XYZ file of C-alpha atoms in Angstrom:
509
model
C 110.381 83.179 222.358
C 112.495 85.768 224.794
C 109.082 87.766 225.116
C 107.165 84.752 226.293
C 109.599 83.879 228.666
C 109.661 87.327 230.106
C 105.800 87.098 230.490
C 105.899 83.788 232.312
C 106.167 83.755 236.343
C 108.685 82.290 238.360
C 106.504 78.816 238.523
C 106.269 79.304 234.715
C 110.094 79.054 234.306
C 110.646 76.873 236.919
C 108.652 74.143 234.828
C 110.131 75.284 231.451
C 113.909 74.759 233.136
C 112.789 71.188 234.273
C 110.965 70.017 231.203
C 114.260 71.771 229.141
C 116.664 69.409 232.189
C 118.527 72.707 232.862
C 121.212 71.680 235.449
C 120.110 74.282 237.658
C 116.535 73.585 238.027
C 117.005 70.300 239.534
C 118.231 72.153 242.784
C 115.811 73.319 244.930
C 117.063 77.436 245.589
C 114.963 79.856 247.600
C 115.888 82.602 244.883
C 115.406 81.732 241.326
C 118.045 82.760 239.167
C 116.342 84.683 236.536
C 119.260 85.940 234.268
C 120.967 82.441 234.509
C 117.789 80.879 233.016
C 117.823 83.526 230.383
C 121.080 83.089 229.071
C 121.358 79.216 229.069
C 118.009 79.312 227.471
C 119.176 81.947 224.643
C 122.321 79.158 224.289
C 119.287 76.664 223.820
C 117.706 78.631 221.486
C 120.748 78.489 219.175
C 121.518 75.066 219.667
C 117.822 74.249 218.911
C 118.655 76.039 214.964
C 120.906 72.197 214.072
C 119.768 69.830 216.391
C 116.405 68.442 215.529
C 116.501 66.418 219.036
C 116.950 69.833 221.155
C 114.132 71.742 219.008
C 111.973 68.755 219.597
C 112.497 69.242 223.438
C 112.128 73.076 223.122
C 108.660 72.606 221.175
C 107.255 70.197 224.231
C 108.703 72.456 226.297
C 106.862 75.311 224.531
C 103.407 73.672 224.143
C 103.791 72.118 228.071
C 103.445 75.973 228.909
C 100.510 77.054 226.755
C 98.235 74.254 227.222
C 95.941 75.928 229.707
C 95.116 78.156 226.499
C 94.421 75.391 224.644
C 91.396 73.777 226.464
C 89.581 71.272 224.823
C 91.311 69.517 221.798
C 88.207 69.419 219.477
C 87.635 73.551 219.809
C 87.211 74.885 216.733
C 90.008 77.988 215.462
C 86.722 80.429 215.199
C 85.756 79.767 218.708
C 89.726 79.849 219.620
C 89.993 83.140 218.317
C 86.341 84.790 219.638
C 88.162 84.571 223.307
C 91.383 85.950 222.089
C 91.194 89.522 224.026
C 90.333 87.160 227.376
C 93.328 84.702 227.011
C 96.062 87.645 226.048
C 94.623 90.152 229.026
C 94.927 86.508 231.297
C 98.309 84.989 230.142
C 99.919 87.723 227.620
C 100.174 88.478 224.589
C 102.732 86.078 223.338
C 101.483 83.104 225.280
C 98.278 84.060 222.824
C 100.213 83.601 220.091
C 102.130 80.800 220.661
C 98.625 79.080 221.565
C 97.664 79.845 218.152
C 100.802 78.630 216.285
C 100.286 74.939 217.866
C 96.256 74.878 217.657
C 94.880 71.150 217.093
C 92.794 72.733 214.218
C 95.546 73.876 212.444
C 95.837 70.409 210.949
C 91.540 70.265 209.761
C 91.685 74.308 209.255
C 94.853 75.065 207.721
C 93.775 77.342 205.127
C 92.185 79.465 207.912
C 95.161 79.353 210.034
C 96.662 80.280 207.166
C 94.749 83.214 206.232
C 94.772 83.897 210.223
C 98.167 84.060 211.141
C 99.445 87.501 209.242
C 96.394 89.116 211.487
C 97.304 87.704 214.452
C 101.038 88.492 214.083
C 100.736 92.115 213.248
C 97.745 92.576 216.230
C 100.483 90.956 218.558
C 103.226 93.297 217.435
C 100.668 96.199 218.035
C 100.115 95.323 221.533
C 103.480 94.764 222.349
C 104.285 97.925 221.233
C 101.554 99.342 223.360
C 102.930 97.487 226.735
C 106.238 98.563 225.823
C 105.064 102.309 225.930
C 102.930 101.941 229.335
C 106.235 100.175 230.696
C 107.939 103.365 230.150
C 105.008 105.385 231.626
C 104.929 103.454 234.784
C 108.983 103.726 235.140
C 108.595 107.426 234.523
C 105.971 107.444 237.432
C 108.151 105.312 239.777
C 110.826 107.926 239.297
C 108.793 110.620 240.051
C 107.542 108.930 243.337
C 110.743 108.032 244.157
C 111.774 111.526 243.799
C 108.965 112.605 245.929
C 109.773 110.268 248.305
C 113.340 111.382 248.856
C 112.475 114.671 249.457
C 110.144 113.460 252.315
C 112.899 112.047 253.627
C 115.083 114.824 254.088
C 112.580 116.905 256.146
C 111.808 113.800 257.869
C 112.863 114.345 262.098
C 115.985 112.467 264.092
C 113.019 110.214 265.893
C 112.358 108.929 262.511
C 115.985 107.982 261.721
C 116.400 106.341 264.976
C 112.931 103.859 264.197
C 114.367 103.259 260.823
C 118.092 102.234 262.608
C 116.781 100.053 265.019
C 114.354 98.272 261.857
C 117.874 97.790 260.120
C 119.707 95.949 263.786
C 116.526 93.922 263.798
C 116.675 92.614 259.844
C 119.951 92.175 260.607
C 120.056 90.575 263.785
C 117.102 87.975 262.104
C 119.251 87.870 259.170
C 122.102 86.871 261.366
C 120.162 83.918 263.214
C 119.444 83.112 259.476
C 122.445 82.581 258.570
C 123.680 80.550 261.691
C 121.007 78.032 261.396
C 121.589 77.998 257.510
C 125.706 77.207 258.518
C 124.668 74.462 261.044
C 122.661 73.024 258.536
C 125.292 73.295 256.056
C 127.607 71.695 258.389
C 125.234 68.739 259.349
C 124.905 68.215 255.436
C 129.226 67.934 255.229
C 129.226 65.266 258.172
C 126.189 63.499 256.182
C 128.088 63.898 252.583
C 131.693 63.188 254.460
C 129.458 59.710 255.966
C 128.482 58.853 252.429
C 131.859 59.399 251.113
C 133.660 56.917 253.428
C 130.664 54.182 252.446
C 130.920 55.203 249.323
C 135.354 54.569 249.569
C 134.317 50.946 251.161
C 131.412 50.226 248.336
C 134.482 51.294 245.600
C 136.914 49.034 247.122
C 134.473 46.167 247.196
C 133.737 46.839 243.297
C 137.182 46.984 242.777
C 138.380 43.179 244.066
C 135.187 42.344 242.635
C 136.261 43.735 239.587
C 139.345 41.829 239.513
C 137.629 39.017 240.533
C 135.411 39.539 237.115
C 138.805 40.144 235.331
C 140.258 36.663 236.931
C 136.999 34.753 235.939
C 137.187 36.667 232.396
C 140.950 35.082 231.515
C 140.002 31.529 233.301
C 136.969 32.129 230.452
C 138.649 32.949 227.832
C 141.611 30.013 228.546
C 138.553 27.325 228.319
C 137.140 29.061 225.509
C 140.604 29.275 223.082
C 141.048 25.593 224.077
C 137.416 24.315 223.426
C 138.296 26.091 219.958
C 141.535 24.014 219.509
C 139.462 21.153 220.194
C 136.496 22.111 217.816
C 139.714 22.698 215.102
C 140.767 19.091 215.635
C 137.563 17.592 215.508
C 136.988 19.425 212.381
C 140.488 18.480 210.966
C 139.290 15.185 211.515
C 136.336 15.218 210.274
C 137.479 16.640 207.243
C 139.954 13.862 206.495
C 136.751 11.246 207.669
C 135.055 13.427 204.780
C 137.743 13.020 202.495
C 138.439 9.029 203.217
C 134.766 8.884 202.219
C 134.348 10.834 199.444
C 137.524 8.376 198.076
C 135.675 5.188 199.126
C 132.794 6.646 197.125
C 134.614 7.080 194.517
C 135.453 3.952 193.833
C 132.533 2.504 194.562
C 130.285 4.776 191.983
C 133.262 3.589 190.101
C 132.899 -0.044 191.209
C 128.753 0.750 190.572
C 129.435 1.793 187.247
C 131.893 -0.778 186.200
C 128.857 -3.673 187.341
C 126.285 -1.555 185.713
C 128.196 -2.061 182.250
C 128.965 -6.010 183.075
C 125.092 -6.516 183.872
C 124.285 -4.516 181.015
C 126.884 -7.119 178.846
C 125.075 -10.022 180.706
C 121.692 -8.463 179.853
C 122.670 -8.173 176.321
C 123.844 -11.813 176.281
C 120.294 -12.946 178.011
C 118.777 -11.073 175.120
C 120.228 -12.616 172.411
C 119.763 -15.845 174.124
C 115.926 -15.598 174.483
C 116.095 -14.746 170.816
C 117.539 -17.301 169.941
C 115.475 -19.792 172.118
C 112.692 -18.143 170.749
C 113.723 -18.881 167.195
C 114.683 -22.699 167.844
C 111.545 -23.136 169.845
C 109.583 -22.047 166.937
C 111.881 -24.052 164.429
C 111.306 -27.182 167.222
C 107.376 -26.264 167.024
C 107.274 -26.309 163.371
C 109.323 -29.268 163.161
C 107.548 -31.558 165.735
C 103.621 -29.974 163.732
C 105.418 -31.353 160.436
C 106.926 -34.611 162.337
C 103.552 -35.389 163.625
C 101.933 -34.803 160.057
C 104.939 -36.903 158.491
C 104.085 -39.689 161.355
C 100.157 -39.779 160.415
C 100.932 -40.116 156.779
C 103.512 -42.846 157.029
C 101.067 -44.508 159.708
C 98.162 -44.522 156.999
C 101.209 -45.592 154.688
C 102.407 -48.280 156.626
C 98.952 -49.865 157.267
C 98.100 -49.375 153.063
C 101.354 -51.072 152.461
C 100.693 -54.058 155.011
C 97.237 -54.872 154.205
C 98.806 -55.024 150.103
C 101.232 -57.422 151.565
C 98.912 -59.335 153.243
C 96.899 -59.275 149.899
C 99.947 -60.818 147.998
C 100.230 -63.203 150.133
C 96.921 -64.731 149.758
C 97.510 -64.624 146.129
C 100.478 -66.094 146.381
C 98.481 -69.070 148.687
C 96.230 -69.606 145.942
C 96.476 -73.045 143.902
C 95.443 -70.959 141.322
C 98.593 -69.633 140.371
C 100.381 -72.201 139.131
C 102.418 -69.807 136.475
C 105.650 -69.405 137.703
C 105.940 -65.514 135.856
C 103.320 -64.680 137.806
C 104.461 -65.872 141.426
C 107.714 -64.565 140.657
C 106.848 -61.100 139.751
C 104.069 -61.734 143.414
C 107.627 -61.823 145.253
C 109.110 -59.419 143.730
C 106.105 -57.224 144.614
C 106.116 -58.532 148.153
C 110.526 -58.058 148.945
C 109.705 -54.069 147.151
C 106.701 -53.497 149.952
C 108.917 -54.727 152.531
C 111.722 -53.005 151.668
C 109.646 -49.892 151.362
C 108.168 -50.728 155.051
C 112.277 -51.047 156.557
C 113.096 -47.658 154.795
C 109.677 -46.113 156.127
C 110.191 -47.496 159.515
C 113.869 -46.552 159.253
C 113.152 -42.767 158.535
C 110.818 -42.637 161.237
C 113.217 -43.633 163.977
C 116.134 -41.084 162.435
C 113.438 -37.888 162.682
C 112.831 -39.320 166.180
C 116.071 -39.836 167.555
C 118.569 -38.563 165.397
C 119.592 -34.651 166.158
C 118.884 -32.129 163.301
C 119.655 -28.528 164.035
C 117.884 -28.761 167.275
C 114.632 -31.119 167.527
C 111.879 -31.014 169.509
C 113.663 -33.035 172.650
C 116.009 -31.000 172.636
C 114.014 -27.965 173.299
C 112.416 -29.927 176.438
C 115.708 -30.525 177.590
C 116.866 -27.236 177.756
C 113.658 -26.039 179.209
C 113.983 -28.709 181.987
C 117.609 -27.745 182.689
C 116.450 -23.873 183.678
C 113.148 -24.906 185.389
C 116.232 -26.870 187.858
C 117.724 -23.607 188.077
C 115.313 -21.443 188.590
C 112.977 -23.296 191.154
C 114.918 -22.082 193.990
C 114.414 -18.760 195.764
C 115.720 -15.294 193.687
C 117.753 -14.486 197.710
C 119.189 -18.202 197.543
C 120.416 -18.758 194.096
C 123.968 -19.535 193.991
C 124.164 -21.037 190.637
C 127.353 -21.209 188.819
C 128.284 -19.350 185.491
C 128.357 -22.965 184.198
C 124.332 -22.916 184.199
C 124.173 -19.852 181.783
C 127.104 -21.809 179.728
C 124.806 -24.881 179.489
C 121.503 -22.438 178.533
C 123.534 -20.849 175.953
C 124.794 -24.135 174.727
C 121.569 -25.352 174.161
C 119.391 -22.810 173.472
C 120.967 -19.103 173.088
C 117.915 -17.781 174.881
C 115.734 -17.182 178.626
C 112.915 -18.950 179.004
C 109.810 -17.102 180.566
C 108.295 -18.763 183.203
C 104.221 -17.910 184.317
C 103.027 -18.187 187.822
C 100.717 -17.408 190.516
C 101.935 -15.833 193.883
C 100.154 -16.889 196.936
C 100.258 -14.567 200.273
C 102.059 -15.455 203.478
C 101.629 -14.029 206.836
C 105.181 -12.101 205.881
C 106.501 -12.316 202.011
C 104.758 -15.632 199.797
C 105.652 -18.031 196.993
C 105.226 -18.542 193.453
C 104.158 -21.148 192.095
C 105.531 -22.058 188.197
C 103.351 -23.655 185.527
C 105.473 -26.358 186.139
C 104.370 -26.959 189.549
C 107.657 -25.640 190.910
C 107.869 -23.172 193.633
C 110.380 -20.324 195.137
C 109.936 -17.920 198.457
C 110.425 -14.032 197.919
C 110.603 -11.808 200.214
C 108.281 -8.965 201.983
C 110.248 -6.007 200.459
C 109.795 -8.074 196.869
C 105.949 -8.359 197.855
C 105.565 -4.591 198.368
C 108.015 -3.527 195.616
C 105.936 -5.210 192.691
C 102.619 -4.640 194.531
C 101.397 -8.161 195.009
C 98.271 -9.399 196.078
C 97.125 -12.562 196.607
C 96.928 -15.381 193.823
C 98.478 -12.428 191.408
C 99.229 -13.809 188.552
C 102.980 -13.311 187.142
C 105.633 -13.883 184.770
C 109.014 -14.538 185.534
C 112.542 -14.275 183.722
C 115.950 -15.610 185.044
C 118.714 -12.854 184.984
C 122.469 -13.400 185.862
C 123.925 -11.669 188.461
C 127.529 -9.706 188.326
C 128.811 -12.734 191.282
C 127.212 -15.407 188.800
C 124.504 -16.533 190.835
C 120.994 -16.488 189.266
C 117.702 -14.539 190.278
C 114.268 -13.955 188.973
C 112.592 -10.867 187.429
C 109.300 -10.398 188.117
C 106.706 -8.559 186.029
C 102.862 -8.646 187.320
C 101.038 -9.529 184.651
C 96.975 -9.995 186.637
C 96.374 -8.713 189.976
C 94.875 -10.505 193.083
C 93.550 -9.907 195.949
C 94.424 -10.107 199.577
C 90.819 -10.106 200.605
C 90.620 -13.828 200.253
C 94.460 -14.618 201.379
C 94.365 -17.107 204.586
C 96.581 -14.489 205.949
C 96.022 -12.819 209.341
C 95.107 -9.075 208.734
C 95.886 -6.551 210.793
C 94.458 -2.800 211.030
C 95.032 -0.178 213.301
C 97.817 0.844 215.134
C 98.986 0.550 219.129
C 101.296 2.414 221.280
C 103.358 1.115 223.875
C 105.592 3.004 226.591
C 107.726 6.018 226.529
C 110.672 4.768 224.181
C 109.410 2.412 221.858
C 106.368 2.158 219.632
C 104.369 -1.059 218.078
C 102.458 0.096 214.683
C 100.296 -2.605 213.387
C 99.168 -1.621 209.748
C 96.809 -3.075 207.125
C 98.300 -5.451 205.545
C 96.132 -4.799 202.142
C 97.322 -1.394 201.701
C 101.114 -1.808 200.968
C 101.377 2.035 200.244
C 101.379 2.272 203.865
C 104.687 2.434 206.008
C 105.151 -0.596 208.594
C 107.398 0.720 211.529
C 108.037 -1.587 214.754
C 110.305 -0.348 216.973
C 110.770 -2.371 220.367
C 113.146 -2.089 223.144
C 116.859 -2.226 223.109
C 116.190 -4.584 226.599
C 113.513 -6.552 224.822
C 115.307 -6.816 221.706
C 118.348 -8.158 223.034
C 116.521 -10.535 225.463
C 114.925 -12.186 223.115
């Protein structure tokens, strides 16, 4: 590296020194200092062997220097090396060799640089060897002349002496003006320099109130910001204890949730075994009324056998011809046994009728009539007393399952009961069970927790809207900047329904 720098020109190390940001460089001196740039660049050099960020700069530094060896990037290392005498008897022998270390082709032609670079070390050590050896020649020679020289000057004659004195008072009276110009320049820098110093004592004074102005604004800062944190430490104290109230509340009501969960399931287990048991005394009432109306038919046919018989001994009894009295006694005897028979018959009749016998057939219409009463008004209306559920348990121990049909209104509908009895229910309800129009559906009565009594509804057939006298609606518009109309189908209940209006309108109207 020391051997390349000694083989570069002034210009040369002039660049090197910038590209390397040598302290020195960036003045501009008349006289560059050569040994200076030596020695801070041997310091470089061992810097360079544990810094990988100086040996990076030293490298660019290097390869800024040799790239007019280079040429073009795509040269093969053949053709590099065919011009090899040119480039070392143009830039050196070193600069040749350093050209050759950082060749593009080293990276495509490595194995030939690598068989390459032993040759082209040793040939560079033999011709610096060689320089070295003319160096010494041509110092020996300058010697000599100098020698010569001096003794030239000895017999050289006073006139000679006197042209060479008055050469020296003219350097020196140039070098003289030199100088003065160079010190009036020098002191027209100082006034400039002692100028930019007192601007430069005003511009630091500025900085400095502005500084403390910065320092001022900084505490005013950091006041608001420490109590915008107390504040943001309250307001999260208090929404923690907001958080806490709330988590209580919910508490107890998941705790009030569950504890109406387990009555409604006690008051769904009661409706249970009520409908069970309605359904068993139903079907005791069904059998009872089939064998009551077979019973009725027989005693019917009975009743008429037995009357015509009795109209039969009564003829006979009319007749002249019966003049025994054995026989017209035993004819009355026959006639008080058929009527006697008739007042039992008759008698029986009117007990299976009227008389109660573990729950007959009237009963079972009463108790069907007392929840129709119930149930006929709307499931968000009831208000029924526990005193209804007392009366259906008294009676019958079980629901009784109502079918309907539901019929569509512009918003929510009816059903109508088999029994020709109707109750409203809602929108929500309409969408929640999926109901269409003239749907047909079956409905049970339920108790709630607060006693009152509502309907659950099970979709047995599905309708259709399609032929509902309803208004139907499909698409969707968009009013001003704040509030937004959506007008949906009305047939497609999977689809959201949003109306939102505004706050002015909604509280005008």
């Amino acid at each position: 590296m020391v051997a390349l720098l000694k083989e570069m020109d002034e210009a040369g190390q002039r660049r090197m020194a910038r590209e390397l940001q040598f302290s020195f460089a960036k003045r501009s001196l008349k006289r560059w200092p050569e040994m200076i740039f030596m020695k801070t660049l041997r310091e470089y050099l061992q810097q360079a062997t544990h810094d990988l960020d100086i040996r990076q700069r030293l490298y660019l530094a290097l390869i800024q220097s040799i790239l007019p060896l280079l040429g073009d990037e795509e040269e093969a290392l053949e053709s590099f090396m065919g011009r090899h005498q040119a480039l070392i008897k143009q830039y050196g022998v070193w600069h040749f060799y350093w050209a050759f270390y950082f060749h593009p082709a080293r990276m495509f032609e490595n194995e030939l640089w690598e068989g390459l670079k032993p040759e082209v070390e040793e040939k560079c050590m033999k011709l610096e060897h060689s320089t070295e050896v003319m160096d010494a020649r041509a110092n020996l020679m300058k010697v000599v002349v100098r020698s010569s020289v001096s003794a030239t000057a000895q017999v050289t004659d006073e006139q000679s002496r006197r042209i060479a004195v008055e050469k020296m008072l003219a350097t020196e009276r140039e070098r003289r003006i030199q100088m003065e110009h160079e010190v009036s320049q020098y002191q027209r820098l100082l006034r400039e320099k002692q100028s930019e110093g007192s601007e430069l004592g005003c511009q630091l004074q500025e900085l400095q109130q502005y500084a403390e102005t910065l320092v001022a604004e900084g505490q005013a800062i950091q006041q608001q910001i420490e109590q915008e944190r107390r504040e943001r430490h309250e307001a999260l104290r208090r929404v923690m204890s907001e958080k806490t109230s709330l988590t209580e509340q919910l508490q107890l009501k998941r705790q009030e949730l569950k504890q109406q969960e387990q009555e409604t399931e006690q008051y769904e287990l009661k409706l249970a075994e009520l409908r069970s048991s309605y359904d068993r005394m139903r079907a005791e009432a069904m059998e009872r009324e089939e064998i009551l109306h077979d019973t009725g038919r027989l005693l019917r046919k009975l009743s008429e056998l037995l009357h015509a018989e009795i109209e039969q001994i009564a003829i006979a009894l009319n007749m002249k011809e019966q003049e025994s009295p054995e026989v017209r006694t035993a004819l009355r005897r026959q006639l008080r046994a058929t009527v006697d028979l008739l007042d039992t018959m008759e008698l029986y009749t009117h007990k299976a009728i009227t008389v109660p016998d573990g729950q007959s057939v009237l009963n079972g219409v009463s108790i069907a009539e007392t929840i129709r009463n119930i149930e006929d008004t709307p499931r968000a209306e009831v208000c029924a007393v526990s005193e209804a559920v007392d009366q259906i348990a008294e009676q019958a121990g079980e629901e009784v399952i109502h079918i309907g049909t539901f019929y569509r209104r512009e918003h929510g509908g009816y059903i109508q009961l088999e029994n020709q009895e109707t109750f409203n229910i809602t929108e929500s309800m309409v969408y929640k069970h999926d109901l269409q129009h003239q749907a047909e559906v079956q409905c049970r009565p339920r108790t709630h927790q607060s006693g009152g009594i509502y309907y659950d509804i099970e979709l047995l057939f599905q309708g259709d809207d399609a032929v509902s006298p309803i208004r139907q609606l499909d698409g969707y518009v968009e009013l001003g900047e704040h509030h937004t109309w959506y007008c949906v189908e009305m047939n497609q209940p999977l689809i959201a329904i949003r109306c939102i209006a505004e706050t002015s309108r909604s509280r005008n109207r």
